[in-house]
């Protein structure tokens, strides 16, 4: 039986000591011995072990992770509104030794009326399915998401054939720092 869970309200924090409030690890623990998962776990651990946690920017972490995983050919799915930033990212990734494929959200010039039959203006639409298809065709080994709209990022992720992570989350109000909304909360009735 699944019960409600809210770890933020837990007082004992038993999962951090020796007596967790639940123990379902038998459902998945053996999967950690899968070679691929072991490699990802070891690479991720290398970024935080031995005092390394907090010493790298997100970009530095991503570069170290990609190197650790042995990736050479990477993709960036970006919002055209961040093209200048995407070009800077391309420069940094290229300088770090990666072959980089940049795919804008407007790839293939799909019109809004082709995506949403309720629209009729001939306006270019974001095209996360096209971005995913292009990155899959290019056979990139790893993809970074950069500033895609909410929903578009989900469609892209569902259709990528490779591993991926987010480099930038779009948040126009807080200059792409969405956690700031927790410290400057808005009125939820305004939504």
Coordinates of C-alpha atoms in Angstrom, one line a residue:
X1 CA 0.0 0.0 0.0
X2 CA 1.3 3.4 -0.9
X3 CA 0.9 6.0 1.7
X4 CA 1.3 9.8 1.6
X5 CA 4.8 11.0 2.0
X6 CA 6.3 14.3 2.9
X7 CA 9.9 14.0 3.9
X8 CA 10.1 17.8 4.6
X9 CA 7.8 17.2 7.6
X10 CA 9.8 14.3 9.0
X11 CA 11.3 15.0 12.4
X12 CA 13.3 11.8 13.0
X13 CA 15.1 11.8 9.6
X14 CA 15.5 8.1 10.1
X15 CA 16.6 7.6 6.4
X16 CA 19.7 9.6 7.3
X17 CA 20.6 7.4 10.3
X18 CA 19.7 3.8 10.8
X19 CA 15.9 3.4 11.0
X20 CA 14.0 4.7 7.9
X21 CA 10.3 5.2 8.1
X22 CA 9.9 2.8 5.2
X23 CA 12.2 0.3 3.5
X24 CA 11.4 -0.5 -0.1
X25 CA 15.0 -0.9 -1.3
X26 CA 14.5 -4.5 -2.1
X27 CA 12.4 -3.3 -5.1
X28 CA 15.3 -1.6 -6.8
X29 CA 18.6 -2.1 -4.9
X30 CA 19.9 -4.9 -7.3
X31 CA 19.6 -2.4 -10.2
X32 CA 22.5 -0.5 -8.8
X33 CA 24.7 -3.4 -9.8
X34 CA 23.8 -3.0 -13.4
X35 CA 27.0 -2.0 -15.2
X36 CA 25.5 1.2 -16.8
X37 CA 24.0 2.4 -13.5
X38 CA 27.2 1.6 -11.7
X39 CA 29.1 3.8 -14.2
X40 CA 26.7 6.7 -13.9
X41 CA 26.7 6.5 -10.1
X42 CA 30.5 6.4 -10.0
X43 CA 30.8 9.4 -12.4
X44 CA 28.2 11.4 -10.5
X45 CA 29.9 10.6 -7.2
X46 CA 33.2 11.8 -8.5
X47 CA 31.7 15.3 -8.7
X48 CA 30.8 15.5 -5.0
X49 CA 33.1 13.1 -3.2
X50 CA 36.3 14.1 -1.4
X51 CA 35.2 17.7 -0.8
X52 CA 34.4 18.5 -4.5
X53 CA 30.7 19.3 -3.8
X54 CA 30.0 23.0 -4.2
X55 CA 33.3 23.7 -6.0
X56 CA 32.0 23.6 -9.6
X57 CA 29.4 25.7 -11.4
X58 CA 26.6 23.8 -13.1
X59 CA 28.5 24.1 -16.4
X60 CA 31.7 22.8 -14.9
X61 CA 29.8 19.9 -13.4
X62 CA 28.2 19.1 -16.7
X63 CA 31.6 19.2 -18.5
X64 CA 33.2 17.0 -15.8
X65 CA 30.3 14.5 -15.9
X66 CA 30.4 14.3 -19.7
X67 CA 34.1 13.7 -19.6
X68 CA 33.7 11.1 -16.9
X69 CA 31.1 9.3 -19.0
X70 CA 33.3 9.4 -22.0
X71 CA 30.9 11.4 -24.1
X72 CA 32.4 13.2 -27.1
X73 CA 29.4 14.1 -29.2
X74 CA 26.8 16.3 -27.4
X75 CA 23.7 18.2 -28.3
X76 CA 22.1 21.3 -27.0
X77 CA 18.4 21.8 -27.4
X78 CA 17.9 25.5 -26.9
X79 CA 15.2 28.2 -27.1
X80 CA 15.8 30.6 -29.9
X81 CA 15.3 33.5 -27.4
X82 CA 18.6 32.4 -25.8
X83 CA 20.6 32.0 -29.0
X84 CA 23.4 34.4 -27.9
X85 CA 23.7 32.5 -24.6
X86 CA 23.6 29.2 -26.6
X87 CA 26.5 30.4 -28.8
X88 CA 28.5 31.1 -25.7
X89 CA 27.7 27.6 -24.4
X90 CA 28.8 26.1 -27.8
X91 CA 32.1 28.0 -27.5
X92 CA 32.8 26.7 -24.0
X93 CA 31.8 23.1 -24.8
X94 CA 33.9 23.1 -28.0
X95 CA 36.9 24.5 -26.1
X96 CA 36.4 21.7 -23.6
X97 CA 36.9 19.2 -26.5
X98 CA 33.3 18.2 -27.4
X99 CA 31.7 18.0 -30.8
X100 CA 28.6 20.1 -30.3
X101 CA 25.4 20.1 -32.2
X102 CA 23.1 23.1 -31.4
X103 CA 19.4 22.6 -32.3
X104 CA 17.1 25.6 -32.0
X105 CA 13.4 25.2 -30.9
X106 CA 12.5 26.6 -34.4
X107 CA 14.2 23.8 -36.3
X108 CA 12.3 22.8 -39.5
X109 CA 10.2 26.0 -39.4
X110 CA 7.0 24.4 -38.2
X111 CA 4.1 26.9 -38.0
X112 CA 1.8 27.2 -35.0
X113 CA -1.2 26.3 -37.2
X114 CA 0.5 23.0 -38.0
X115 CA 1.0 22.2 -34.3
X116 CA -2.2 23.6 -32.9
X117 CA -5.2 23.3 -35.2
X118 CA -7.0 26.1 -33.2
X119 CA -4.4 28.7 -34.4
X120 CA -4.4 30.3 -37.8
X121 CA -1.6 32.9 -37.8
X122 CA 1.4 32.0 -39.8
X123 CA 3.8 32.2 -36.8
X124 CA 6.8 29.9 -36.4
X125 CA 6.2 27.5 -33.5
X126 CA 8.6 25.9 -31.0
X127 CA 9.2 22.4 -32.2
X128 CA 10.5 20.1 -29.4
X129 CA 9.6 17.0 -31.4
X130 CA 11.7 18.3 -34.3
X131 CA 14.6 19.0 -31.9
X132 CA 14.4 15.5 -30.4
X133 CA 14.2 14.0 -33.9
X134 CA 17.3 15.9 -35.1
X135 CA 19.4 15.1 -32.0
X136 CA 18.4 11.4 -32.4
X137 CA 19.4 11.5 -36.1
X138 CA 22.7 13.0 -35.2
X139 CA 23.2 10.2 -32.7
X140 CA 24.5 12.6 -30.0
X141 CA 25.5 10.8 -26.8
X142 CA 24.2 13.4 -24.4
X143 CA 21.9 16.4 -24.6
X144 CA 21.7 19.7 -22.6
X145 CA 18.4 21.5 -22.4
X146 CA 18.7 25.3 -22.4
X147 CA 15.7 27.5 -21.7
X148 CA 12.9 25.5 -23.3
X149 CA 9.4 26.5 -22.4
X150 CA 7.6 24.4 -19.9
X151 CA 5.8 21.6 -21.7
X152 CA 8.2 21.8 -24.7
X153 CA 10.9 20.5 -22.4
X154 CA 8.7 17.6 -21.4
X155 CA 7.9 16.7 -25.0
X156 CA 11.6 16.8 -25.9
X157 CA 12.6 14.7 -22.9
X158 CA 10.0 12.0 -23.8
X159 CA 11.4 11.8 -27.3
X160 CA 15.2 11.8 -26.8
X161 CA 17.0 8.6 -27.4
X162 CA 19.9 9.5 -25.2
X163 CA 20.6 10.8 -21.7
X164 CA 20.1 14.5 -21.0
X165 CA 20.2 17.1 -18.3
X166 CA 19.0 20.7 -17.9
X167 CA 21.5 23.5 -18.1
X168 CA 19.1 26.4 -18.0
X169 CA 15.4 26.4 -16.9
X170 CA 13.4 29.3 -18.4
X171 CA 12.1 31.7 -15.9
X172 CA 11.7 35.2 -17.4
X173 CA 10.6 36.7 -14.1
X174 CA 13.6 35.6 -12.1
X175 CA 16.3 35.8 -14.8
X176 CA 16.3 32.0 -15.2
X177 CA 16.8 31.3 -11.5
X178 CA 13.4 29.6 -10.6
X179 CA 14.3 28.9 -7.0
X180 CA 14.1 32.6 -6.4
X181 CA 10.3 32.3 -6.5
X182 CA 10.5 30.4 -3.2
X183 CA 12.0 33.5 -1.6
X184 CA 9.7 36.0 -3.3
X185 CA 6.4 34.1 -3.4
X186 CA 3.5 35.3 -5.5
X187 CA -0.2 35.1 -4.8
X188 CA -1.3 31.7 -6.1
X189 CA -4.8 33.2 -6.8
X190 CA -3.2 35.5 -9.4
X191 CA -2.5 32.5 -11.6

